[in-house]
Short mmCIF file of C-alpha atoms and ligand atoms in Angstrom, two decimals:
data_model
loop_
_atom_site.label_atom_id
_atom_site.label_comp_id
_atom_site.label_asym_id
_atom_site.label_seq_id
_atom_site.Cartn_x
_atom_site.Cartn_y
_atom_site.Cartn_z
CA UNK A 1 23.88 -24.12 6.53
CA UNK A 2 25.88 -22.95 10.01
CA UNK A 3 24.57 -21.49 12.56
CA UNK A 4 25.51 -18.02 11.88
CA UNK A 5 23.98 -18.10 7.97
CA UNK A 6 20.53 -19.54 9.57
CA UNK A 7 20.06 -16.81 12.03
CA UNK A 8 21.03 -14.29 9.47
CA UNK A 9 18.11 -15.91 7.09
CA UNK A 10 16.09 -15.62 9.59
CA UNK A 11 14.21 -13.03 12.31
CA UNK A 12 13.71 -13.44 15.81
CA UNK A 13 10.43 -15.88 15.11
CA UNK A 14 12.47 -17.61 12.86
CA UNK A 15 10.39 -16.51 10.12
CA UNK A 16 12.63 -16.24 6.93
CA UNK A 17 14.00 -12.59 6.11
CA UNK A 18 12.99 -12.49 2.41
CA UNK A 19 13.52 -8.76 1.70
CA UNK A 20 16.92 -9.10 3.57
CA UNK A 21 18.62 -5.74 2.75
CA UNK A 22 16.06 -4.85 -0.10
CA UNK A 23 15.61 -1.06 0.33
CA UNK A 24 11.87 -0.06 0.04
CA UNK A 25 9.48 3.03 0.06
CA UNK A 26 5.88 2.57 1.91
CA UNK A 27 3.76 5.44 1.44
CA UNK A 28 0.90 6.01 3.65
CA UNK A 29 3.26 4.26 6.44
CA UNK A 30 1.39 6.48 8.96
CA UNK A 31 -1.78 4.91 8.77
CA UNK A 32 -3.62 1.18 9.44
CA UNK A 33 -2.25 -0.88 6.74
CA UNK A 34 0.77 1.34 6.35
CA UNK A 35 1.75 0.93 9.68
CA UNK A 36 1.41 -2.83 10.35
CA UNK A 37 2.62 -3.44 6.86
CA UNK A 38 6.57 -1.64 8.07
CA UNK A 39 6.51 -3.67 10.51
CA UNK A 40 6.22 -7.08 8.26
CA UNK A 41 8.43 -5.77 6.12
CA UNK A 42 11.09 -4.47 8.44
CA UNK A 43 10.93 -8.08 10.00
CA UNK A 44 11.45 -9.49 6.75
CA UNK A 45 14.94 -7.58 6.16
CA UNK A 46 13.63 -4.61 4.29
CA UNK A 47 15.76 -0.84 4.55
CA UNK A 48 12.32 0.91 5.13
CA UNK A 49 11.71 4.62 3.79
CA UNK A 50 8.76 5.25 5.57
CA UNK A 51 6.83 7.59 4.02
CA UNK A 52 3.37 9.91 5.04
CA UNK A 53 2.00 13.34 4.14
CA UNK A 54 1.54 13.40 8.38
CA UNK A 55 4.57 14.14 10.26
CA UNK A 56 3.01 12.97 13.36
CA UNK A 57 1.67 9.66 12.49
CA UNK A 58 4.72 8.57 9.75
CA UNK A 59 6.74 9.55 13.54
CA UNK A 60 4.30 7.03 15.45
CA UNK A 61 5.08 3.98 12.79
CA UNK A 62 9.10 5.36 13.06
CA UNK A 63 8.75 4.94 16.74
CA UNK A 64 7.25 1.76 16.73
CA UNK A 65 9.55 0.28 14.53
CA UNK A 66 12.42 1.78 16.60
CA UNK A 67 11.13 -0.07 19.20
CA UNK A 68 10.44 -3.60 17.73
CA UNK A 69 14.59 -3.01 16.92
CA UNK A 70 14.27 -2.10 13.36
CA UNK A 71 15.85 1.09 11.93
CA UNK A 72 14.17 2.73 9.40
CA UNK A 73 14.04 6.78 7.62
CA UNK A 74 10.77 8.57 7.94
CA UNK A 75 10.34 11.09 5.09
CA UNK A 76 7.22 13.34 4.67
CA UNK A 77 5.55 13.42 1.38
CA UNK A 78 2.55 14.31 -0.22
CA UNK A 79 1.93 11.88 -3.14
CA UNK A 80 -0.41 14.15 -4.66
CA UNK A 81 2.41 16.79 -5.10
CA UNK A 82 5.40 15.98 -7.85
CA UNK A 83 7.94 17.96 -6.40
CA UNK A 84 6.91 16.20 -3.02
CA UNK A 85 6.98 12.36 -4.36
CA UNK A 86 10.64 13.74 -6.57
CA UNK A 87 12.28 14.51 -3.04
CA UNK A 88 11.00 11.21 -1.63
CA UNK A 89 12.48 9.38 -4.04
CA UNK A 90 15.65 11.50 -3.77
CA UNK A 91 16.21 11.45 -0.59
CA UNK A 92 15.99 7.62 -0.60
CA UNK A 93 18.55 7.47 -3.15
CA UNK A 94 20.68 9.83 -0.75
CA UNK A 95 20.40 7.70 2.22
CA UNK A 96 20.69 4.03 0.33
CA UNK A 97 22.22 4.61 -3.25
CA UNK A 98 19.43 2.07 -4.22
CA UNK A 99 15.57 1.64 -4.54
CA UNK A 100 14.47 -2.02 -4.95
CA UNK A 101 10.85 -1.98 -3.99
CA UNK A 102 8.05 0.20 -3.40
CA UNK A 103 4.75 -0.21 -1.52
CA UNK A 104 2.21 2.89 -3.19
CA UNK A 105 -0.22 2.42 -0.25
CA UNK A 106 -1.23 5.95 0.48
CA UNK A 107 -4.62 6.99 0.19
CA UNK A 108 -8.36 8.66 1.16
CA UNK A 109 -11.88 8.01 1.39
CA UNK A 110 -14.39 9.05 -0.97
CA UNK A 111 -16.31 12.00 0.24
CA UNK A 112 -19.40 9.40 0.44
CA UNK A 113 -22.06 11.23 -2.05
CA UNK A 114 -23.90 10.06 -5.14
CA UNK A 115 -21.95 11.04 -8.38
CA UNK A 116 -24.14 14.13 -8.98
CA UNK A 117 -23.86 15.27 -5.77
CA UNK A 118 -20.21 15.39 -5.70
CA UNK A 119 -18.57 18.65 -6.56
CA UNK A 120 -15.87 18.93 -8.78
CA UNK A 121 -13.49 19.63 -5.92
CA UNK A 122 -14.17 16.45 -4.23
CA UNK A 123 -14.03 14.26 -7.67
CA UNK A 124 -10.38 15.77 -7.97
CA UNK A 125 -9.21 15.06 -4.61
CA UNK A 126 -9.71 11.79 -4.64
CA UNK A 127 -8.64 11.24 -8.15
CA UNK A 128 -5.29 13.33 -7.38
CA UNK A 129 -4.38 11.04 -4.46
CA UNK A 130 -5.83 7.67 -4.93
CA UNK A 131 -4.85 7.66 -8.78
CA UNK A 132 -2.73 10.49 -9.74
CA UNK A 133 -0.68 9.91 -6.44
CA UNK A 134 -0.05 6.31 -7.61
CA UNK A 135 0.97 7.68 -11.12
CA UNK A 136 3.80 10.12 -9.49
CA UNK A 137 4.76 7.13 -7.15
CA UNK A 138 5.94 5.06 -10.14
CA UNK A 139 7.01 7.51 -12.66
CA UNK A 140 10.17 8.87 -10.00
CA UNK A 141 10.42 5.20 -8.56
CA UNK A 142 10.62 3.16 -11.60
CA UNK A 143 14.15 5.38 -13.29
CA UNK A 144 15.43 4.57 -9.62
CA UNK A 145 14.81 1.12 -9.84
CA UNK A 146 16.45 0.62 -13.47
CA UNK A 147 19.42 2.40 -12.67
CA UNK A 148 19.97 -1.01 -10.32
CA UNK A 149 18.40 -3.52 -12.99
CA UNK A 150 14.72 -3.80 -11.41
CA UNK A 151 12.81 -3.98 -8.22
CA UNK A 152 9.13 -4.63 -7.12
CA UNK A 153 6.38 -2.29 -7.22
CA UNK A 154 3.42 -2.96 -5.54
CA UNK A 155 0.27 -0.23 -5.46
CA UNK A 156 -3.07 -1.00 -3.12
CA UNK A 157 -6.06 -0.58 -5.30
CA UNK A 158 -9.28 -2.03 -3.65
CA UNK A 159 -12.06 -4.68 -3.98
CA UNK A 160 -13.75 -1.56 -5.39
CA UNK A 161 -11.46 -1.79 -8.26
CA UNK A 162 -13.63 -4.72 -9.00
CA UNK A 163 -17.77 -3.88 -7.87
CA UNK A 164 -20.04 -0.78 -6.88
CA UNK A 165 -21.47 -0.03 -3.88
CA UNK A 166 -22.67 3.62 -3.19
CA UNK A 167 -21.39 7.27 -2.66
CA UNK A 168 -17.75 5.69 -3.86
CA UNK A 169 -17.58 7.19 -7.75
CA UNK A 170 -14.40 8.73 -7.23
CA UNK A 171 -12.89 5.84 -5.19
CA UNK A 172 -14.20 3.18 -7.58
CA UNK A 173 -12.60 5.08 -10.29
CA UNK A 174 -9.31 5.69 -9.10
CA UNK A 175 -8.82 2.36 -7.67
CA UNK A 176 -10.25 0.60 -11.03
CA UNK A 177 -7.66 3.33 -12.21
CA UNK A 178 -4.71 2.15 -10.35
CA UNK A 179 -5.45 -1.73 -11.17
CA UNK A 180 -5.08 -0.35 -14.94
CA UNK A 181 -2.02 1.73 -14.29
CA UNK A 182 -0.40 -1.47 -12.80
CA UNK A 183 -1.13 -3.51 -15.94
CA UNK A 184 0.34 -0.40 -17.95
CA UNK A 185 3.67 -0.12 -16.07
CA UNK A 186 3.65 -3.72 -15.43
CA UNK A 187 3.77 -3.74 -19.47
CA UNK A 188 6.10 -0.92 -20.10
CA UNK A 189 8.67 -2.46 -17.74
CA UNK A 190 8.62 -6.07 -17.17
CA UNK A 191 11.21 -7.23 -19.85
CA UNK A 192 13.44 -4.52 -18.11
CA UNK A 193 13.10 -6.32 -14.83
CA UNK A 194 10.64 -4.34 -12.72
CA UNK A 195 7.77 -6.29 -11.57
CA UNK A 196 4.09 -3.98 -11.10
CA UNK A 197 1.11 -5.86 -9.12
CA UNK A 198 -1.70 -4.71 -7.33
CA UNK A 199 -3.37 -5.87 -3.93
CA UNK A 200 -7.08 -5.27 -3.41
CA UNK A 201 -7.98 -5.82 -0.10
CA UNK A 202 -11.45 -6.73 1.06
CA UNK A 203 -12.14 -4.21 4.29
CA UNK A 204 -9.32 -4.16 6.84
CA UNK A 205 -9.81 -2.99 10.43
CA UNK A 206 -7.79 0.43 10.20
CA UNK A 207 -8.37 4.11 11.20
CA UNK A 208 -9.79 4.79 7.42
CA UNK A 209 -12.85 2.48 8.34
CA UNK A 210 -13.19 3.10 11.92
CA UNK A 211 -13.98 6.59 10.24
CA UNK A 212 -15.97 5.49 7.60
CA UNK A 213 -18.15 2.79 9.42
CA UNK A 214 -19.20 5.52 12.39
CA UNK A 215 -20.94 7.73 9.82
CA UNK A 216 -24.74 7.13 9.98
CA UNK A 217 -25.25 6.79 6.02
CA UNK A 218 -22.61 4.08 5.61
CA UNK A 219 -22.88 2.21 8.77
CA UNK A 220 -25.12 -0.19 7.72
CA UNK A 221 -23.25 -0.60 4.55
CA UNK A 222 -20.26 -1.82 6.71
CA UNK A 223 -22.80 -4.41 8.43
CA UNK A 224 -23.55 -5.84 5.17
CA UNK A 225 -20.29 -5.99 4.23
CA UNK A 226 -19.22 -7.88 6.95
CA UNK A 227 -21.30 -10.72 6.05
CA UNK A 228 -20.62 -10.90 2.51
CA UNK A 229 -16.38 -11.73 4.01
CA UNK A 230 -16.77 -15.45 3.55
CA UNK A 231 -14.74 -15.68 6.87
CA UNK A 232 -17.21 -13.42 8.30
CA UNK A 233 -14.51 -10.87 9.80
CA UNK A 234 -13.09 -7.84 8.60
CA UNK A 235 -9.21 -8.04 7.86
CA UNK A 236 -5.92 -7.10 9.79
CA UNK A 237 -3.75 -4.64 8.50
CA UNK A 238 -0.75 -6.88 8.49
CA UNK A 239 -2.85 -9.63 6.27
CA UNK A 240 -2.01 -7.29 3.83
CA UNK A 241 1.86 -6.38 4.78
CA UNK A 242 2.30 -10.32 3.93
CA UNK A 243 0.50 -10.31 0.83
CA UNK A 244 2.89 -7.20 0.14
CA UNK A 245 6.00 -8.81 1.50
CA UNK A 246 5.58 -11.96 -0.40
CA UNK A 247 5.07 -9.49 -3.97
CA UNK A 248 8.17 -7.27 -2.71
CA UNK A 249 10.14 -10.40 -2.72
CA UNK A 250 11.73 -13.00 -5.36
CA UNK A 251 9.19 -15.57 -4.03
CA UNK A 252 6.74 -13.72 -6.46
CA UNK A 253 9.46 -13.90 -9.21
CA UNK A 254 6.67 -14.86 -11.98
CA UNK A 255 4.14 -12.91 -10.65
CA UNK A 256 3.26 -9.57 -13.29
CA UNK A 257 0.62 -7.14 -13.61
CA UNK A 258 -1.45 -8.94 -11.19
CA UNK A 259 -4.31 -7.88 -9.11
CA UNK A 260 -3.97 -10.11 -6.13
CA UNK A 261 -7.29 -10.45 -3.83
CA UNK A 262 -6.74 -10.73 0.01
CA UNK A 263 -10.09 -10.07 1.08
CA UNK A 264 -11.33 -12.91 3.20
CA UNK A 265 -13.66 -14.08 0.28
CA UNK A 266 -15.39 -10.94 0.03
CA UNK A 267 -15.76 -10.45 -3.88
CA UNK A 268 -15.79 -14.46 -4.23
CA UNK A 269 -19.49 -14.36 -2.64
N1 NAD B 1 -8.98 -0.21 5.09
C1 NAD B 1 -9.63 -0.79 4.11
O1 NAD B 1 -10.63 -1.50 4.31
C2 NAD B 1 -9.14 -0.64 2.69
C3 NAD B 1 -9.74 -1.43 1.70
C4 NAD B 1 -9.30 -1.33 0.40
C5 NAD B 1 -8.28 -0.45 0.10
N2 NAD B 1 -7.73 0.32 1.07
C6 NAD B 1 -6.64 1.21 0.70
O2 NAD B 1 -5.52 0.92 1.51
C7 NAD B 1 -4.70 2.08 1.64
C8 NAD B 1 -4.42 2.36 3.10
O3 NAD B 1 -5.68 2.59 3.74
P1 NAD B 1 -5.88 2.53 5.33
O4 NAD B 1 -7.16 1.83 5.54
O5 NAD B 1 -4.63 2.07 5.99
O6 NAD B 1 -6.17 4.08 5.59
P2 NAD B 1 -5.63 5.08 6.71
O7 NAD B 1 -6.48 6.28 6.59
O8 NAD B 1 -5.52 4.38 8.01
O9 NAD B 1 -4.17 5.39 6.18
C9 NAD B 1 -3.93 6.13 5.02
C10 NAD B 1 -2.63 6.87 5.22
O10 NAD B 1 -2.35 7.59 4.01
C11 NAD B 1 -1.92 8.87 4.36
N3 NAD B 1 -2.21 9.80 3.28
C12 NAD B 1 -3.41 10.27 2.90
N4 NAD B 1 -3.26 11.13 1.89
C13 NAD B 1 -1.93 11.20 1.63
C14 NAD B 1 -1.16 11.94 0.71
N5 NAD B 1 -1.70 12.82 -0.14
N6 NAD B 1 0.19 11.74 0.71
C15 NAD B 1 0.77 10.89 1.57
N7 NAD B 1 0.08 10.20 2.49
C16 NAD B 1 -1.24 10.36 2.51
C17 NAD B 1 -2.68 9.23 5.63
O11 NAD B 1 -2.02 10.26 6.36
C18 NAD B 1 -2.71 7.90 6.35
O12 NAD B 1 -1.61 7.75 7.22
C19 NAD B 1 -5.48 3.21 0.94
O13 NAD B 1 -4.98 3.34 -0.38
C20 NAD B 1 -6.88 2.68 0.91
O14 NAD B 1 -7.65 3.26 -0.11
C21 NAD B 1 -8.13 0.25 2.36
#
């Protein structure tokens, strides 16, 4: 290999650039694991569209790429809204001609309440975005994707997806939800080249928990938690943006349908 063809595999830590000109939506880019997660992905090659339903904070993670020397779109999008998630997609095609991976990241919080105390309201909320939002995601990305012979979609469920703990019934459901809609469109699409996986992260330090773990009835849920992470921390934001990086790329070329577990041992204890 010269030279020139080893720095061109390769960023500015000489870490390899596997996405290298792979052109990729991340919703939710505003927020903890969003945020980090551009940035391992804009270091690995990727043409980012970042994407958030807040102006302001999808800005922040524009900025911050801008200044790590990555270029990248920001695009504002509400995945619970189809005409939203349509333009999103649209306006990547605009600026790229091309969609080869997606990272269906966005999300909220339950509303914290035992099932019978949750209205109807709330139930839908967090089905609409944490489920339903995933649904839209793929059903405008994946016609994108085939109209270039495949890509890489990869949607973050949750460890929830997997046990209980309390006041989550609409997150538990939607995220079980989403590790079931991977399988689905991992099925419907894998012989036509688009690969569908999952990641369910254990809990990640990121504004979503900061929130969750200052409330008085879940703060000692959060404690607990804690020590049932076999590495007895909480994770990073970017632990995930490599676990998504490595499904974006071909290095995951066998990999289908998968829910992939990056949660510091947390449902292995
Ligand atoms: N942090 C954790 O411990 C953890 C654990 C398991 C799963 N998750 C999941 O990871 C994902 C990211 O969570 P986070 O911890 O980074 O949360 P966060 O609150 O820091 O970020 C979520 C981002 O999603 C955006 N968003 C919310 N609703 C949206 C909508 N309708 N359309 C577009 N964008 C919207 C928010 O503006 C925010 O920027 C979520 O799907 C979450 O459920 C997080």
């Amino acid at each position: 290999m010269t030279e020139l063809n080893r720095n061109a595999a390769h960023n500015a830590n000489g870490m390899p650039r596997v996405l290298e000109g792979k052109v990729i939506i991340v919703t939710g880019a505003g927020g903890g694991i969003g945020r980090e997660s551009c940035r391992v992905l804009a270091a690995a090659g990727a043409r980012l569209v970042i994407s958030d339903r807040s102006e302001s904070e999808g800005q922040a993670t524009l900025a911050l790429l801008n200044a790590d020397g990555y270029e990248a779109n920001f695009v504002e999008a509400d995945v619970g809204s189809e005409a939203s998630v349509q333009a999103l997609v649209a306006r990547t095609l605009a600026l790229h001609g091309r969609l080869d991976g997606a990272f269906n990241n966005a999300g909220v919080e339950a509303a914290n309440k035992p099932l019978a105390e949750l209205t109807l309201a709330e139930w839908e909320h967090g089905i609409r975005i944490d489920l339903t939002g995933v649904f839209l995601c793929m059903k405008y990305q994946i016609p994108a994707m085939l109209a270039n012979g495949g890509g890489s979609i990869v949607n973050t469920a949750s460890g929830l997806a997997r046990i209980a703990v309390p006041c989550q019934a609409e997150y538990i459901s939607a995220k079980s939800g989403v590790a079931g809609l991977t399988r689905a469109a991992a099925m419907d699409y894998g012989a036509r080249g688009i690969r569908v996986n999952a990641i369910l992260p254990g809990v990640i330090r990121t504004p979503m928990i900061a929130r969750l773990s200052e409330m008085p009835e879940t703060a000692a849920m959060f404690n607990h938690a804690r020590q049932r992470h076999i590495l007895q921390r909480f994770g990073e934001p970017s632990e995930i943006g490599e676990a998504a990086k490595w499904l974006l790329s071909d290095a995951a070329s066998f990999v289908q349908g998968a829910e992939i577990v990056v949660d510091g041992g947390f449902l292995a204890n």
